[in-house]
Amino acid sequence: MTERRPRKDAARNRAAVLAAADTLFTECKSPEDVTMADIATAAGVGKGTLFRAFGDRTGLIRALYATRLEPVRSAVEEGPRPVGPDTPPLERVPAVLDALLCFKLDNRHLALALEATGSDSPYQAEHYERWHSLLRSALEQIPGFTNSDFTAHALLAAVRADLVEHLAGQKGVPREDMRKQLASFIAEVLGTGADETTR
């Protein structure tokens, strides 16, 4: 028996919910301010529709985050240099982290909401494990480089949503300054010159 395709109205509702949630998380002062009721109202659907489609608030946030992150994920997994899989690791590691930083800057409240969901460790989240595995594998390709597992964790800590929000949202550090500071930090960690981490 073949699985039935979602009805057109269900697909429309899902798109409307994701669009409404996207807008609310973009415009909110704090991600905690956005409730399922708010999203349902903004999307013009009942709360039951949200829970049937996404399970709970965490499921909705994950779905929206995955949708927004898709262009970055696709570029990293299939794209060309500097983030694509054929890029030399000393170039790819800083490029991937820069792409993640820019994504977090553009989606600060959504990223904060995702990192705050659930009671489990954020380090066990699927999206975190994916980036950690990618960075660890790239670091392992660098001749003489050791402790790739810990270094991958440390590098990802530099682009955590709460740190990005603290620097950009609370301290007002300009975007390009944050990118330069991140590039300098990665260069120190990898033992490369700063000119190799800029593009």
Short mmCIF file of C-alpha atoms in Angstrom, two decimals:
data_model
loop_
_atom_site.label_atom_id
_atom_site.label_comp_id
_atom_site.label_asym_id
_atom_site.label_seq_id
_atom_site.Cartn_x
_atom_site.Cartn_y
_atom_site.Cartn_z
CA MET A 1 0.00 0.00 0.00
CA THR A 2 1.48 3.31 -1.06
CA GLU A 3 1.56 6.25 1.31
CA ARG A 4 -0.94 8.96 0.46
CA ARG A 5 0.43 12.34 -0.43
CA PRO A 6 -0.54 15.17 1.95
CA ARG A 7 -3.69 16.97 0.95
CA LYS A 8 -3.23 20.32 -0.71
CA ASP A 9 -4.86 22.16 2.19
CA ALA A 10 -2.50 20.43 4.64
CA ALA A 11 0.49 21.50 2.56
CA ARG A 12 -0.84 25.06 2.40
CA ASN A 13 -1.43 25.10 6.14
CA ARG A 14 2.10 23.84 6.80
CA ALA A 15 3.56 26.55 4.56
CA ALA A 16 1.40 29.21 6.24
CA VAL A 17 2.45 28.04 9.71
CA LEU A 18 6.16 28.07 8.84
CA ALA A 19 5.86 31.52 7.27
CA ALA A 20 3.99 32.88 10.30
CA ALA A 21 6.48 31.36 12.73
CA ASP A 22 9.36 32.72 10.68
CA THR A 23 7.95 36.24 10.90
CA LEU A 24 7.18 36.00 14.62
CA PHE A 25 10.64 34.70 15.54
CA THR A 26 12.26 37.37 13.38
CA GLU A 27 10.31 40.22 14.98
CA CYS A 28 10.15 39.05 18.60
CA LYS A 29 12.19 40.53 21.44
CA SER A 30 12.77 37.09 22.94
CA PRO A 31 12.07 33.63 21.45
CA GLU A 32 10.21 32.68 24.62
CA ASP A 33 7.60 35.28 23.68
CA VAL A 34 6.45 33.22 20.67
CA THR A 35 3.77 30.70 21.60
CA MET A 36 1.94 28.07 19.58
CA ALA A 37 -1.22 30.14 20.00
CA ASP A 38 0.53 33.18 18.52
CA ILE A 39 1.70 31.16 15.54
CA ALA A 40 -1.72 29.61 14.96
CA THR A 41 -3.38 33.02 15.04
CA ALA A 42 -0.82 34.55 12.68
CA ALA A 43 -1.16 31.60 10.28
CA GLY A 44 -4.96 31.64 10.41
CA VAL A 45 -5.24 28.02 11.55
CA GLY A 46 -6.33 26.24 14.71
CA LYS A 47 -3.83 25.14 17.36
CA GLY A 48 -4.79 21.55 16.63
CA THR A 49 -3.41 21.96 13.11
CA LEU A 50 -0.01 22.92 14.51
CA PHE A 51 0.14 19.98 16.88
CA ARG A 52 -0.96 17.50 14.21
CA ALA A 53 1.65 18.78 11.75
CA PHE A 54 4.61 19.33 14.08
CA GLY A 55 3.87 17.49 17.33
CA ASP A 56 4.82 20.36 19.62
CA ARG A 57 6.58 23.72 19.70
CA THR A 58 9.99 22.07 19.55
CA GLY A 59 9.00 20.11 16.45
CA LEU A 60 7.79 23.29 14.77
CA ILE A 61 10.99 25.16 15.62
CA ARG A 62 13.10 22.29 14.29
CA ALA A 63 11.13 22.20 11.04
CA LEU A 64 11.45 25.95 10.55
CA TYR A 65 15.15 25.90 11.41
CA ALA A 66 15.76 23.07 8.94
CA THR A 67 13.92 25.00 6.23
CA ARG A 68 15.95 28.15 6.83
CA LEU A 69 19.22 26.22 7.10
CA GLU A 70 18.68 24.17 3.93
CA PRO A 71 20.66 26.48 1.58
CA VAL A 72 23.66 26.37 3.94
CA ARG A 73 23.40 22.61 4.44
CA SER A 74 23.14 22.05 0.69
CA ALA A 75 26.16 24.26 -0.04
CA VAL A 76 28.25 22.48 2.58
CA GLU A 77 27.28 18.97 1.52
CA GLU A 78 27.17 19.42 -2.26
CA GLY A 79 28.41 22.87 -3.20
CA PRO A 80 31.70 24.29 -4.50
CA ARG A 81 34.51 25.98 -2.61
CA PRO A 82 34.94 27.40 -0.08
CA VAL A 83 32.36 25.40 1.92
CA GLY A 84 31.87 22.37 -0.33
CA PRO A 85 33.28 18.90 0.33
CA ASP A 86 36.14 19.22 -2.18
CA THR A 87 37.63 22.23 -0.37
CA PRO A 88 40.98 21.71 1.43
CA PRO A 89 40.33 21.51 5.19
CA LEU A 90 42.35 24.60 6.14
CA GLU A 91 40.09 26.61 3.85
CA ARG A 92 36.87 24.74 4.49
CA VAL A 93 36.83 24.84 8.30
CA PRO A 94 36.85 28.65 8.59
CA ALA A 95 34.47 28.99 5.64
CA VAL A 96 31.91 26.63 7.18
CA LEU A 97 32.12 28.38 10.55
CA ASP A 98 31.75 31.76 8.87
CA ALA A 99 28.65 30.48 7.07
CA LEU A 100 27.23 29.26 10.38
CA LEU A 101 27.98 32.58 12.06
CA CYS A 102 26.24 34.50 9.28
CA PHE A 103 23.26 32.14 9.50
CA LYS A 104 23.04 32.63 13.27
CA LEU A 105 23.27 36.41 12.83
CA ASP A 106 20.46 36.35 10.27
CA ASN A 107 18.31 34.00 12.37
CA ARG A 108 19.28 34.92 15.93
CA HIS A 109 15.97 34.40 17.67
CA LEU A 110 15.14 31.20 15.80
CA ALA A 111 18.56 29.76 16.58
CA LEU A 112 18.17 30.77 20.25
CA ALA A 113 14.77 29.11 20.36
CA LEU A 114 16.16 25.89 18.93
CA GLU A 115 19.15 25.78 21.29
CA ALA A 116 16.80 26.35 24.22
CA THR A 117 14.32 23.59 23.35
CA GLY A 118 14.02 20.43 25.35
CA SER A 119 15.81 19.24 28.47
CA ASP A 120 18.42 17.14 26.66
CA SER A 121 21.95 18.35 26.14
CA PRO A 122 22.27 20.63 23.09
CA TYR A 123 25.34 18.62 22.18
CA GLN A 124 23.10 15.63 21.43
CA ALA A 125 20.89 17.52 19.02
CA GLU A 126 20.94 16.22 15.45
CA HIS A 127 21.98 19.54 13.92
CA TYR A 128 24.84 19.91 16.39
CA GLU A 129 26.12 16.38 15.79
CA ARG A 130 26.07 16.99 12.04
CA TRP A 131 28.26 20.10 12.24
CA HIS A 132 30.56 18.56 14.83
CA SER A 133 31.09 15.48 12.69
CA LEU A 134 31.81 17.59 9.61
CA LEU A 135 34.36 19.77 11.41
CA ARG A 136 35.99 16.83 13.17
CA SER A 137 36.39 15.00 9.85
CA ALA A 138 37.90 18.07 8.21
CA LEU A 139 40.32 18.62 11.12
CA GLU A 140 41.39 14.99 10.95
CA GLN A 141 42.56 15.61 7.37
CA ILE A 142 45.07 18.26 8.50
CA PRO A 143 48.52 16.64 8.78
CA GLY A 144 49.85 16.66 12.33
CA PHE A 145 46.64 18.08 13.81
CA THR A 146 45.56 16.35 17.02
CA ASN A 147 42.50 16.34 19.27
CA SER A 148 40.07 16.96 16.42
CA ASP A 149 37.03 15.96 18.48
CA PHE A 150 37.55 18.56 21.22
CA THR A 151 38.66 21.24 18.76
CA ALA A 152 35.47 20.79 16.75
CA HIS A 153 33.45 21.37 19.94
CA ALA A 154 35.49 24.45 20.82
CA LEU A 155 35.10 25.95 17.36
CA LEU A 156 31.33 25.38 17.37
CA ALA A 157 31.13 27.07 20.79
CA ALA A 158 32.30 30.27 19.08
CA VAL A 159 29.14 30.34 16.95
CA ARG A 160 26.57 29.31 19.55
CA ALA A 161 23.37 31.32 19.26
CA ASP A 162 23.54 32.61 22.84
CA LEU A 163 27.05 33.99 22.27
CA VAL A 164 26.04 35.50 18.92
CA GLU A 165 23.04 37.14 20.57
CA HIS A 166 25.19 38.43 23.45
CA LEU A 167 27.75 40.01 21.12
CA ALA A 168 25.47 41.25 18.34
CA GLY A 169 22.25 41.89 20.21
CA GLN A 170 23.45 43.09 23.60
CA LYS A 171 26.92 44.47 22.97
CA GLY A 172 26.20 45.71 19.46
CA VAL A 173 29.33 44.23 17.86
CA PRO A 174 29.07 44.88 14.10
CA ARG A 175 28.61 41.86 11.83
CA GLU A 176 31.89 42.28 9.95
CA ASP A 177 33.82 42.72 13.19
CA MET A 178 32.39 39.44 14.48
CA ARG A 179 33.37 37.68 11.25
CA LYS A 180 36.91 39.04 11.46
CA GLN A 181 37.22 38.08 15.13
CA LEU A 182 35.99 34.57 14.37
CA ALA A 183 38.45 34.23 11.48
CA SER A 184 41.30 35.35 13.73
CA PHE A 185 40.29 32.87 16.43
CA ILE A 186 40.13 29.99 13.95
CA ALA A 187 43.52 30.96 12.52
CA GLU A 188 45.02 30.77 16.01
CA VAL A 189 43.43 27.39 16.67
CA LEU A 190 44.55 25.95 13.35
CA GLY A 191 47.95 27.62 13.44
CA THR A 192 47.44 29.38 10.13
CA GLY A 193 47.86 33.00 9.03
CA ALA A 194 44.80 35.22 9.15
CA ASP A 195 45.01 35.68 5.38
CA GLU A 196 44.17 31.98 4.91
CA THR A 197 40.88 32.36 6.79
CA THR A 198 39.46 35.25 4.83
CA ARG A 199 37.68 35.05 1.55
#
